[in-house]
């Protein structure tokens, strides 16, 4: 073909015209070229008309009114989405905000978006009025746009706080927190037939994260103060959604609500700023452990070419404390609830621990021993699959127009991925609503979903939770030691109710209450 086409080279055209062999070859050649051009034109014409992708389908809406209606239903969005996905397929659009929001339910599409096209799907939506206050204009990891500031903040957290040796340096504090927790539970179990455990779990996680954040063992009262200001903001956060809707108007009409938001933020600053300042002074004397605040004090914002100010430090400490406490204590409660409900699973964990402890008198499972406990790991993974603390990842946003499953997702669209639905997919998980840790016993499970997503309690791709290893360590360490030290049972006349309630994370609607007997 190449030699035939070269016959059209102008420099050699005279020679070809005189060649008797060339003329019969040229005619079919021209015909073929013209046919090809025609085909290309036809294809372009039809493709541009027929397959120009449309945005993902969804129910029709009336501007403003639909948004207000959705605001009132935001707490029950999951069952509605389930029905809508059955009708419209694995990807759909809802008009629940001022701009359309896309929901993805399918694990293959999630992999395509978050892992294979990670650079396009890793942005966050622009902060609305309330989030601007809480995140000091997106100066934290979870809300920062996909760019240099996000990269700097995230790299600081992963390389300075979450790498293996730094995590190991906090093992003493984990042992101390565990002993405090066991002592509290023991004293409660002596006077009560039924102990509500979530408050103890939350307090323990705060003790751990507060130490990592500020590098100090604070007294009980101070930790409880931090817990109070953090949790009240967390629990009230969703109720402030309404303020985002036309902020200029809500500032007048809902001024009390605005005042409350500002008051909660101010309370956080009042509690956290003295701790940050005290760390600043200690840092100049170069004392003791490296805390999260220490790593932030020297950090330069690459775009603004300046250090973080005090408000931004509060925002980042707030993120660190919330991300590591609420999620983990929620997951811990769900896992323990299943161990109470299914005593045969609890017994199997205890048997596995007994083998590892051998003849040892004391019942403490050490961190280094966790890797010898595959069934315990399976229990934790099954807990995260069946009861992921977040039923959605944080909202993502796309940096340019992109086609997903033949649908157009326009630039800046918010995209949500349905974590719980993926972990409950009956095509992947047999009997998905049952609690069966055995399903994780055969292979090493890749929680990051880099090759394939089967569940994603920590998300996947570039925005995957950077704290997933720390979270797994905390869960395994506490579950192991809680069952090793106590027998966990349903109290007389009680029950384990696995109903859910949406708070910041999805928590047990009726908090777990247990009867604890020390194991001898
Ligand atoms: C059981 C415990 C935890 C669960 C289930 C969890 C889950 C998640 C999920 C689903 C995301 C959103 C991912 C996305 O948007 O695609 C996330 C983000 C994040 N998590 Fe976690 N997390 C846990 C513990 C932790 C801990 C211990 C830390 C650190 C101390 C942490 C820090 C963060 C941060 C900073 C982000 C934002 C990442 C970014 O936007 O780049 N998390 N987490």
Coordinates of C-alpha atoms and ligand atoms in Angstrom, one line a residue:
X1 CA 0.0 0.0 0.0
X2 CA 2.8 2.4 0.9
X3 CA 4.5 2.0 -2.5
X4 CA 1.2 2.5 -4.3
X5 CA 0.5 5.7 -2.3
X6 CA 3.9 7.1 -3.0
X7 CA 2.7 7.3 -6.6
X8 CA 1.0 10.6 -5.5
X9 CA 4.3 12.2 -4.6
X10 CA 4.5 15.3 -6.9
X11 CA 8.2 14.9 -7.6
X12 CA 7.7 11.5 -9.3
X13 CA 4.3 12.1 -11.0
X14 CA 5.6 12.6 -14.6
X15 CA 7.5 9.3 -14.5
X16 CA 4.4 7.4 -13.3
X17 CA 2.1 8.8 -16.0
X18 CA 4.4 7.4 -18.6
X19 CA 4.6 4.0 -16.9
X20 CA 2.0 1.6 -18.5
X21 CA 1.9 -0.5 -15.2
X22 CA 1.0 2.4 -13.0
X23 CA -2.2 3.6 -14.6
X24 CA -4.3 0.4 -14.0
X25 CA -3.0 0.4 -10.4
X26 CA -3.9 4.1 -9.7
X27 CA -7.6 3.9 -10.4
X28 CA -8.4 1.3 -7.7
X29 CA -6.2 3.2 -5.4
X30 CA -8.1 6.4 -5.8
X31 CA -11.3 4.5 -5.4
X32 CA -10.1 3.0 -2.1
X33 CA -8.9 6.3 -0.7
X34 CA -12.1 8.1 -1.6
X35 CA -14.1 5.2 0.0
X36 CA -12.1 5.5 3.1
X37 CA -12.6 9.2 3.4
X38 CA -16.3 8.8 2.8
X39 CA -16.5 6.1 5.6
X40 CA -14.6 8.4 8.0
X41 CA -17.0 11.3 7.3
X42 CA -20.1 9.1 7.7
X43 CA -18.7 7.7 10.9
X44 CA -18.0 11.1 12.3
X45 CA -21.4 12.4 11.3
X46 CA -23.3 9.5 13.0
X47 CA -21.0 9.3 16.1
X48 CA -21.3 13.0 16.8
X49 CA -25.1 12.8 16.6
X50 CA -25.7 9.4 18.1
X51 CA -23.1 8.7 20.8
X52 CA -22.5 12.1 22.2
X53 CA -22.6 11.0 25.8
X54 CA -25.4 12.4 28.0
X55 CA -25.1 13.0 31.8
X56 CA -26.1 10.0 34.0
X57 CA -29.9 9.5 34.3
X58 CA -32.0 10.4 37.3
X59 CA -35.3 11.6 38.5
X60 CA -36.6 14.9 37.1
X61 CA -36.4 17.9 39.3
X62 CA -37.7 21.4 39.9
X63 CA -34.8 23.9 40.5
X64 CA -34.7 25.2 44.1
X65 CA -37.8 23.2 45.3
X66 CA -36.1 19.8 44.7
X67 CA -33.0 21.0 46.6
X68 CA -35.1 22.1 49.6
X69 CA -36.9 18.7 49.5
X70 CA -33.7 16.8 49.5
X71 CA -32.3 18.8 52.4
X72 CA -35.2 17.4 54.5
X73 CA -34.4 13.9 53.4
X74 CA -30.7 13.9 53.6
X75 CA -30.8 11.5 56.6
X76 CA -32.6 8.8 54.7
X77 CA -30.9 9.1 51.3
X78 CA -29.6 5.5 51.2
X79 CA -32.9 3.7 50.8
X80 CA -34.0 6.2 48.2
X81 CA -30.8 5.7 46.3
X82 CA -31.2 2.0 46.4
X83 CA -34.6 2.3 44.7
X84 CA -33.3 4.8 42.2
X85 CA -30.3 2.7 41.3
X86 CA -32.7 -0.3 40.6
X87 CA -34.5 2.0 38.1
X88 CA -31.6 4.0 36.5
X89 CA -28.6 1.7 36.8
X90 CA -25.3 1.8 38.6
X91 CA -24.6 5.5 38.0
X92 CA -27.2 8.3 38.4
X93 CA -27.6 12.0 38.9
X94 CA -29.6 13.7 41.7
X95 CA -30.3 17.4 42.0
X96 CA -29.8 17.6 45.7
X97 CA -27.5 20.7 45.7
X98 CA -27.1 23.8 43.7
X99 CA -25.2 21.7 41.1
X100 CA -26.0 18.1 40.1
X101 CA -24.5 15.3 42.1
X102 CA -23.6 11.9 40.7
X103 CA -23.8 8.6 42.7
X104 CA -21.8 5.5 41.8
X105 CA -22.9 2.2 43.2
X106 CA -20.9 -0.3 41.1
X107 CA -17.4 -1.5 42.2
X108 CA -16.0 -1.7 38.6
X109 CA -17.0 1.9 37.9
X110 CA -15.5 2.9 41.2
X111 CA -12.2 1.2 40.2
X112 CA -12.3 2.8 36.8
X113 CA -12.9 6.3 38.3
X114 CA -10.8 6.3 41.5
X115 CA -7.9 4.0 40.5
X116 CA -7.6 4.0 36.7
X117 CA -8.5 7.6 36.2
X118 CA -7.4 8.8 39.6
X119 CA -6.0 12.1 38.4
X120 CA -9.4 13.1 37.1
X121 CA -11.5 12.0 40.0
X122 CA -9.4 13.1 43.0
X123 CA -10.5 16.7 43.4
X124 CA -13.0 17.8 46.2
X125 CA -16.0 20.1 45.6
X126 CA -15.6 23.8 46.3
X127 CA -16.4 24.4 50.0
X128 CA -19.8 25.9 50.8
X129 CA -20.3 28.6 53.4
X130 CA -20.3 26.3 56.5
X131 CA -17.3 24.2 55.4
X132 CA -15.4 27.3 54.6
X133 CA -15.5 28.2 58.3
X134 CA -14.7 24.7 59.6
X135 CA -11.9 24.0 57.2
X136 CA -10.5 27.6 57.1
X137 CA -11.1 27.8 53.3
X138 CA -10.1 24.2 52.5
X139 CA -6.8 24.2 54.4
X140 CA -7.0 20.6 55.5
X141 CA -6.3 17.3 53.8
X142 CA -9.8 16.0 53.4
X143 CA -11.2 19.1 51.8
X144 CA -8.3 20.6 49.9
X145 CA -8.5 20.7 46.2
X146 CA -6.3 18.2 44.3
X147 CA -3.1 20.3 44.0
X148 CA 0.1 21.4 45.7
X149 CA -1.5 22.3 49.1
X150 CA -3.3 18.9 49.4
X151 CA -0.1 17.1 48.4
X152 CA 2.0 18.9 51.0
X153 CA -0.4 18.4 53.9
X154 CA -1.1 14.8 53.0
X155 CA 2.6 14.0 52.5
X156 CA 3.4 15.6 55.9
X157 CA 0.8 13.4 57.6
X158 CA 1.8 10.1 55.9
X159 CA 5.6 10.6 56.1
X160 CA 5.8 12.3 59.5
X161 CA 3.1 10.6 61.5
X162 CA 1.8 7.5 59.9
X163 CA 4.9 5.7 58.7
X164 CA 5.8 2.5 60.4
X165 CA 8.6 3.7 62.8
X166 CA 6.7 6.8 63.9
X167 CA 3.5 4.6 64.6
X168 CA 5.7 2.2 66.5
X169 CA 7.1 5.1 68.7
X170 CA 3.6 5.5 70.1
X171 CA 3.2 1.9 71.2
X172 CA 3.8 2.8 74.9
X173 CA 0.9 5.2 74.8
X174 CA -1.3 2.4 73.3
X175 CA -0.5 0.1 76.1
X176 CA -1.2 2.8 78.7
X177 CA -4.6 3.6 77.0
X178 CA -5.5 -0.1 76.9
X179 CA -4.8 -0.6 80.6
X180 CA -6.9 2.5 81.5
X181 CA -9.7 1.1 79.3
X182 CA -9.5 -2.3 80.9
X183 CA -9.5 -0.8 84.4
X184 CA -12.6 1.3 83.7
X185 CA -14.4 -1.7 82.2
X186 CA -13.5 -3.9 85.2
X187 CA -14.7 -1.4 87.7
X188 CA -18.0 -0.8 85.7
X189 CA -18.5 -4.6 85.3
X190 CA -18.3 -5.1 89.1
X191 CA -21.2 -2.7 89.8
X192 CA -23.3 -3.1 86.7
X193 CA -24.9 -6.1 85.0
X194 CA -24.9 -4.1 81.8
X195 CA -22.1 -1.8 80.6
X196 CA -22.6 0.8 77.8
X197 CA -19.2 0.6 76.1
X198 CA -19.2 3.2 73.4
X199 CA -18.3 6.1 75.7
X200 CA -15.3 4.2 77.0
X201 CA -14.2 3.4 73.4
X202 CA -14.5 7.1 72.3
X203 CA -12.6 8.3 75.4
X204 CA -9.8 5.8 74.7
X205 CA -9.5 6.8 71.1
X206 CA -9.3 10.5 72.2
X207 CA -6.5 9.7 74.7
X208 CA -4.5 8.1 71.9
X209 CA -5.0 10.7 69.2
X210 CA -4.7 13.6 71.6
X211 CA -1.3 12.3 72.6
X212 CA -0.2 11.8 69.0
X213 CA -1.5 15.3 68.2
X214 CA 0.0 17.3 71.0
X215 CA 2.8 14.9 72.3
X216 CA 1.6 15.2 75.9
X217 CA -0.3 12.9 78.4
X218 CA -3.0 15.3 79.3
X219 CA -5.0 14.8 82.5
X220 CA -8.5 13.3 82.3
X221 CA -10.3 16.6 82.5
X222 CA -8.4 18.2 79.6
X223 CA -8.9 15.1 77.4
X224 CA -12.7 15.2 78.2
X225 CA -12.7 18.9 77.3
X226 CA -11.2 18.2 73.9
X227 CA -13.6 15.3 73.4
X228 CA -16.6 17.5 74.3
X229 CA -15.7 20.3 71.8
X230 CA -14.8 17.9 69.0
X231 CA -17.9 15.8 69.4
X232 CA -20.4 18.6 69.7
X233 CA -19.2 20.0 66.4
X234 CA -19.3 16.6 64.8
X235 CA -22.8 15.8 65.9
X236 CA -24.2 19.3 65.0
X237 CA -22.4 19.6 61.7
X238 CA -25.2 18.1 59.5
X239 CA -27.8 20.4 61.0
X240 CA -25.8 23.4 59.6
X241 CA -26.3 22.2 56.0
X242 CA -29.3 24.4 55.7
X243 CA -27.1 27.5 56.1
X244 CA -25.3 26.7 52.9
X245 CA -28.5 27.3 51.0
X246 CA -28.4 31.0 50.1
X247 CA -26.0 32.1 52.9
X248 CA -26.8 35.8 52.5
X249 CA -30.5 35.1 53.3
X250 CA -29.9 32.4 56.0
X251 CA -27.4 34.8 57.8
X252 CA -30.5 37.0 58.5
X253 CA -33.3 34.4 58.7
X254 CA -31.3 31.8 60.6
X255 CA -28.9 34.0 62.5
X256 CA -29.2 31.9 65.7
X257 CA -28.0 28.9 63.8
X258 CA -25.1 30.9 62.4
X259 CA -24.2 32.1 65.9
X260 CA -24.2 28.6 67.1
X261 CA -21.9 27.4 64.4
X262 CA -19.4 30.3 65.2
X263 CA -19.7 29.6 68.9
X264 CA -18.8 25.9 68.4
X265 CA -15.8 26.8 66.3
X266 CA -14.7 29.4 68.9
X267 CA -15.0 26.8 71.7
X268 CA -12.7 24.5 69.6
X269 CA -10.2 27.2 69.2
X270 CA -10.3 28.1 73.0
X271 CA -9.5 24.5 73.9
X272 CA -7.0 23.7 71.1
X273 CA -5.0 26.9 70.7
X274 CA -3.4 26.8 74.2
X275 CA -2.2 23.2 73.4
X276 CA -0.7 24.3 70.1
X277 CA 1.0 27.3 71.7
X278 CA 2.4 25.2 74.5
X279 CA 3.8 22.8 71.8
X280 CA 5.4 25.8 70.0
X281 CA 7.3 26.7 73.2
X282 CA 8.4 23.1 73.8
X283 CA 9.5 22.7 70.2
X284 CA 12.0 25.5 70.6
X285 CA 13.5 23.6 73.5
X286 CA 13.5 20.3 71.4
X287 CA 12.0 18.0 74.0
X288 CA 10.5 14.5 73.9
X289 CA 8.3 12.9 71.2
X290 CA 7.4 14.3 67.8
X291 CA 3.8 15.2 67.7
X292 CA 1.5 16.1 64.8
X293 CA 1.5 19.8 65.8
X294 CA 5.4 19.7 65.7
X295 CA 5.3 18.5 62.1
X296 CA 2.8 21.3 61.1
X297 CA 4.7 24.2 62.8
X298 CA 7.5 24.0 60.2
X299 CA 5.4 23.4 57.2
X300 CA 5.4 25.8 54.3
X301 CA 2.2 26.2 52.2
X302 CA 3.6 25.8 48.6
X303 CA 1.1 28.0 46.8
X304 CA 0.9 30.8 49.3
X305 CA 4.5 30.5 50.3
X306 CA 3.9 31.0 54.0
X307 CA 3.6 28.9 57.2
X308 CA 0.2 27.8 58.6
X309 CA -1.5 30.3 60.8
X310 CA -3.1 29.4 64.2
X311 CA -6.6 29.0 62.8
X312 CA -5.3 26.6 60.1
X313 CA -3.4 24.6 62.8
X314 CA -6.7 24.3 64.7
X315 CA -8.4 23.0 61.5
X316 CA -5.7 20.4 60.9
X317 CA -5.7 19.2 64.6
X318 CA -9.5 19.1 64.4
X319 CA -9.3 16.9 61.3
X320 CA -6.6 14.6 62.8
X321 CA -8.6 14.1 66.0
X322 CA -12.0 13.5 64.3
X323 CA -10.6 11.3 61.5
X324 CA -8.9 9.0 64.0
X325 CA -11.4 8.8 66.8
X326 CA -15.0 8.7 65.6
X327 CA -14.4 6.3 62.7
X328 CA -12.3 3.9 64.8
X329 CA -14.6 3.9 67.9
X330 CA -17.6 3.4 65.7
X331 CA -16.0 0.4 64.0
X332 CA -14.8 -1.0 67.3
X333 CA -18.4 -0.9 68.7
X334 CA -19.8 -2.7 65.6
X335 CA -17.1 -5.4 65.8
X336 CA -17.7 -6.0 69.5
X337 CA -21.4 -6.1 68.9
X338 CA -21.0 -8.9 66.5
X339 CA -18.7 -10.8 68.9
X340 CA -21.4 -10.6 71.5
X341 CA -24.2 -11.6 69.1
X342 CA -22.1 -14.5 67.7
X343 CA -20.3 -16.2 70.7
X344 CA -18.8 -18.9 68.5
X345 CA -16.9 -16.2 66.6
X346 CA -15.7 -14.7 69.9
X347 CA -14.6 -18.1 71.2
X348 CA -12.6 -18.7 68.0
X349 CA -10.8 -15.4 68.5
X350 CA -10.1 -16.3 72.1
X351 CA -8.8 -19.8 71.1
X352 CA -6.5 -18.3 68.5
X353 CA -5.1 -15.8 71.2
X354 CA -4.7 -18.6 73.7
X355 CA -2.4 -20.5 71.3
X356 CA -0.3 -17.4 70.8
X357 CA -0.1 -16.5 74.5
X358 CA 0.8 -20.2 75.4
X359 CA 1.8 -20.6 79.0
X360 CA 2.0 -16.9 79.7
X361 CA 0.2 -15.8 82.8
X362 CA -0.9 -12.3 81.8
X363 CA -3.6 -12.0 79.1
X364 CA -2.2 -9.0 77.2
X365 CA -1.7 -9.5 73.5
X366 CA 1.3 -7.4 72.4
X367 CA 1.3 -5.5 69.2
X368 CA 4.1 -7.6 67.7
X369 CA 1.8 -10.7 68.2
X370 CA -1.1 -9.4 66.1
X371 CA 0.4 -10.7 62.9
X372 CA 0.1 -14.3 64.3
X373 CA -3.7 -13.9 64.6
X374 CA -5.2 -14.3 61.1
X375 CA -8.7 -15.0 62.4
X376 CA -8.7 -11.8 64.4
X377 CA -7.7 -9.9 61.2
X378 CA -10.6 -11.6 59.4
X379 CA -13.0 -10.5 62.2
X380 CA -11.9 -6.8 61.8
X381 CA -12.2 -6.9 58.0
X382 CA -15.6 -8.5 58.2
X383 CA -16.6 -5.8 60.7
X384 CA -15.5 -3.1 58.2
X385 CA -17.3 -4.8 55.3
X386 CA -20.5 -5.4 57.1
X387 CA -20.6 -2.1 59.0
X388 CA -18.3 0.5 57.3
X389 CA -18.3 3.6 59.5
X390 CA -18.8 5.8 56.4
X391 CA -21.4 4.5 53.9
X392 CA -20.0 6.9 51.3
X393 CA -16.5 8.1 50.8
X394 CA -16.1 11.9 51.1
X395 CA -17.5 13.7 48.0
X396 CA -15.1 13.7 45.1
X397 CA -15.1 16.2 42.2
X398 CA -13.9 15.8 38.6
X399 CA -11.2 18.1 37.2
X400 CA -12.4 17.9 33.6
X401 CA -15.3 16.5 31.5
X402 CA -14.9 12.7 31.6
X403 CA -16.9 9.7 30.3
X404 CA -17.8 7.0 32.8
X405 CA -19.9 4.0 31.8
X406 CA -20.8 5.9 28.5
X407 CA -22.1 8.9 30.5
X408 CA -20.6 12.3 30.5
X409 CA -19.6 13.5 34.0
X410 CA -19.0 17.3 33.4
X411 CA -16.1 19.1 34.9
X412 CA -16.6 20.1 38.6
X413 CA -19.4 17.6 39.1
X414 CA -19.6 16.2 42.6
X415 CA -19.3 12.4 42.6
X416 CA -20.2 10.1 45.5
X417 CA -19.2 6.5 45.8
X418 CA -21.5 4.1 47.8
X419 CA -19.1 2.2 50.1
X420 CA -21.7 0.1 52.0
X421 CA -23.5 -1.1 48.8
X422 CA -20.2 -2.3 47.3
X423 CA -19.4 -4.3 50.5
X424 CA -22.8 -5.8 50.4
X425 CA -22.8 -6.8 46.7
X426 CA -24.2 -10.4 46.5
X427 CA -22.3 -10.9 43.3
X428 CA -19.1 -10.7 45.3
X429 CA -20.1 -11.7 48.8
X430 CA -22.2 -14.8 49.4
X431 CA -24.9 -14.1 51.9
X432 CA -23.6 -10.5 52.3
X433 CA -25.6 -9.4 55.3
X434 CA -24.3 -12.3 57.5
X435 CA -21.2 -11.8 59.7
X436 CA -18.8 -14.5 58.5
X437 CA -15.1 -13.7 59.1
X438 CA -14.1 -17.0 57.4
X439 CA -14.5 -15.3 54.0
X440 CA -11.3 -13.4 54.7
X441 CA -9.3 -16.5 55.8
X442 CA -8.2 -17.8 52.4
X443 CA -6.2 -15.0 50.7
X444 CA -4.4 -11.9 51.8
X445 CA -7.0 -9.3 51.2
X446 CA -6.0 -6.0 49.5
X447 CA -7.9 -3.3 51.4
X448 CA -6.6 -0.6 49.1
X449 CA -8.5 -2.0 46.1
X450 CA -5.6 -1.2 43.8
X451 CA -6.1 -4.2 41.5
X452 CA -9.8 -4.7 42.1
X453 CA -12.4 -3.2 44.5
X454 CA -14.4 -5.8 46.4
X455 CA -15.1 -3.4 49.3
X456 CA -13.6 0.0 50.2
X457 CA -14.2 1.1 53.8
X458 CA -11.2 3.4 53.5
X459 CA -11.9 4.5 49.9
X460 CA -9.5 3.8 47.0
X461 CA -7.1 5.6 44.8
X462 CA -5.3 8.9 45.5
X463 CA -7.7 10.0 48.2
X464 CA -7.7 6.7 50.0
X465 CA -7.7 7.2 53.8
X466 CA -4.0 7.7 54.7
X467 CA -4.7 6.4 58.2
X468 CA -5.9 2.9 57.2
X469 CA -2.9 1.1 58.6
X470 CA -3.1 2.9 61.9
X471 CA -6.9 2.3 62.1
X472 CA -6.4 -1.5 61.5
X473 CA -3.7 -1.6 64.1
X474 CA -5.9 0.2 66.7
X475 CA -8.9 -2.1 65.9
X476 CA -6.9 -5.4 66.0
X477 CA -5.0 -4.4 69.2
X478 CA -8.2 -3.4 71.1
X479 CA -10.4 -6.2 69.9
X480 CA -7.7 -8.8 70.8
X481 CA -7.2 -7.4 74.3
X482 CA -10.9 -6.8 75.0
X483 CA -11.8 -10.4 74.3
X484 CA -8.7 -11.8 75.9
X485 CA -9.5 -10.1 79.2
X486 CA -13.3 -10.4 79.4
X487 CA -16.0 -12.7 78.2
X488 CA -18.5 -10.4 76.4
X489 CA -22.1 -11.5 76.8
X490 CA -25.6 -10.1 76.2
X491 CA -26.9 -8.8 79.6
X492 CA -29.9 -10.6 81.1
X493 CA -33.0 -9.6 79.3
X494 CA -31.0 -7.6 76.8
X495 CA -30.3 -7.9 73.1
X496 CA -27.8 -6.8 70.5
X497 CA -29.7 -4.7 68.0
X498 CA -27.7 -4.1 64.8
X499 CA -30.0 -1.3 63.5
X500 CA -28.1 1.8 62.2
X501 CA -28.3 5.5 62.8
X502 CA -26.6 8.2 60.7
X503 CA -24.5 10.5 62.9
X504 CA -21.2 11.8 61.5
X505 CA -20.5 8.0 60.9
X506 CA -23.1 5.3 60.7
X507 CA -23.4 4.2 64.4
X508 CA -25.5 1.6 66.3
X509 CA -29.0 3.1 66.8
X510 CA -29.1 1.4 70.2
X511 CA -25.7 1.6 71.8
X512 CA -24.1 -1.8 72.7
X513 CA -24.7 -2.8 76.3
X514 CA -22.8 -5.8 77.6
X515 CA -22.3 -8.1 80.5
X516 CA -18.5 -8.4 81.1
X517 CA -16.9 -11.3 83.1
X518 CA -13.1 -11.2 83.6
X519 CA -11.4 -14.3 82.1
X520 CA -9.2 -16.1 84.5
Ligands
LIG1 C1 -11.8 2.8 61.0 C2 -11.2 3.9 60.8 C3 -11.2 4.8 59.6 C4 -12.1 4.7 58.5 C5 -13.2 3.7 58.2 C6 -11.7 5.8 57.6 C7 -12.3 6.0 56.4 C8 -12.0 7.0 55.5 C9 -12.7 7.3 54.3 C10 -13.8 6.5 53.7 C11 -12.1 8.4 53.7 C12 -12.5 9.1 52.4 C13 -11.7 8.6 51.2 C14 -12.2 9.3 49.9 O1 -12.7 10.4 50.0 O2 -12.0 8.7 48.9 C15 -11.1 8.9 54.6 C16 -10.3 10.0 54.4 C17 -9.3 10.4 55.3 N1 -8.9 9.8 56.5 FE1 -9.7 8.1 57.3 N2 -10.7 6.5 58.1 C18 -10.3 5.9 59.3 C19 -9.3 6.3 60.2 C20 -8.4 7.3 59.9 C21 -7.3 7.7 60.8 C22 -6.8 6.9 62.0 C23 -6.8 8.8 60.2 C24 -5.5 9.6 60.7 C25 -5.2 9.8 61.9 C26 -7.5 9.1 59.1 C27 -7.3 10.2 58.3 C28 -8.0 10.5 57.1 C29 -7.7 11.7 56.3 C30 -6.7 12.8 56.6 C31 -8.5 11.6 55.1 C32 -8.6 12.6 53.9 C33 -7.7 12.0 52.8 C34 -7.7 12.9 51.6 O3 -8.7 13.6 51.3 O4 -6.7 12.8 50.9 N3 -8.5 8.2 58.9 N4 -11.0 8.0 55.7

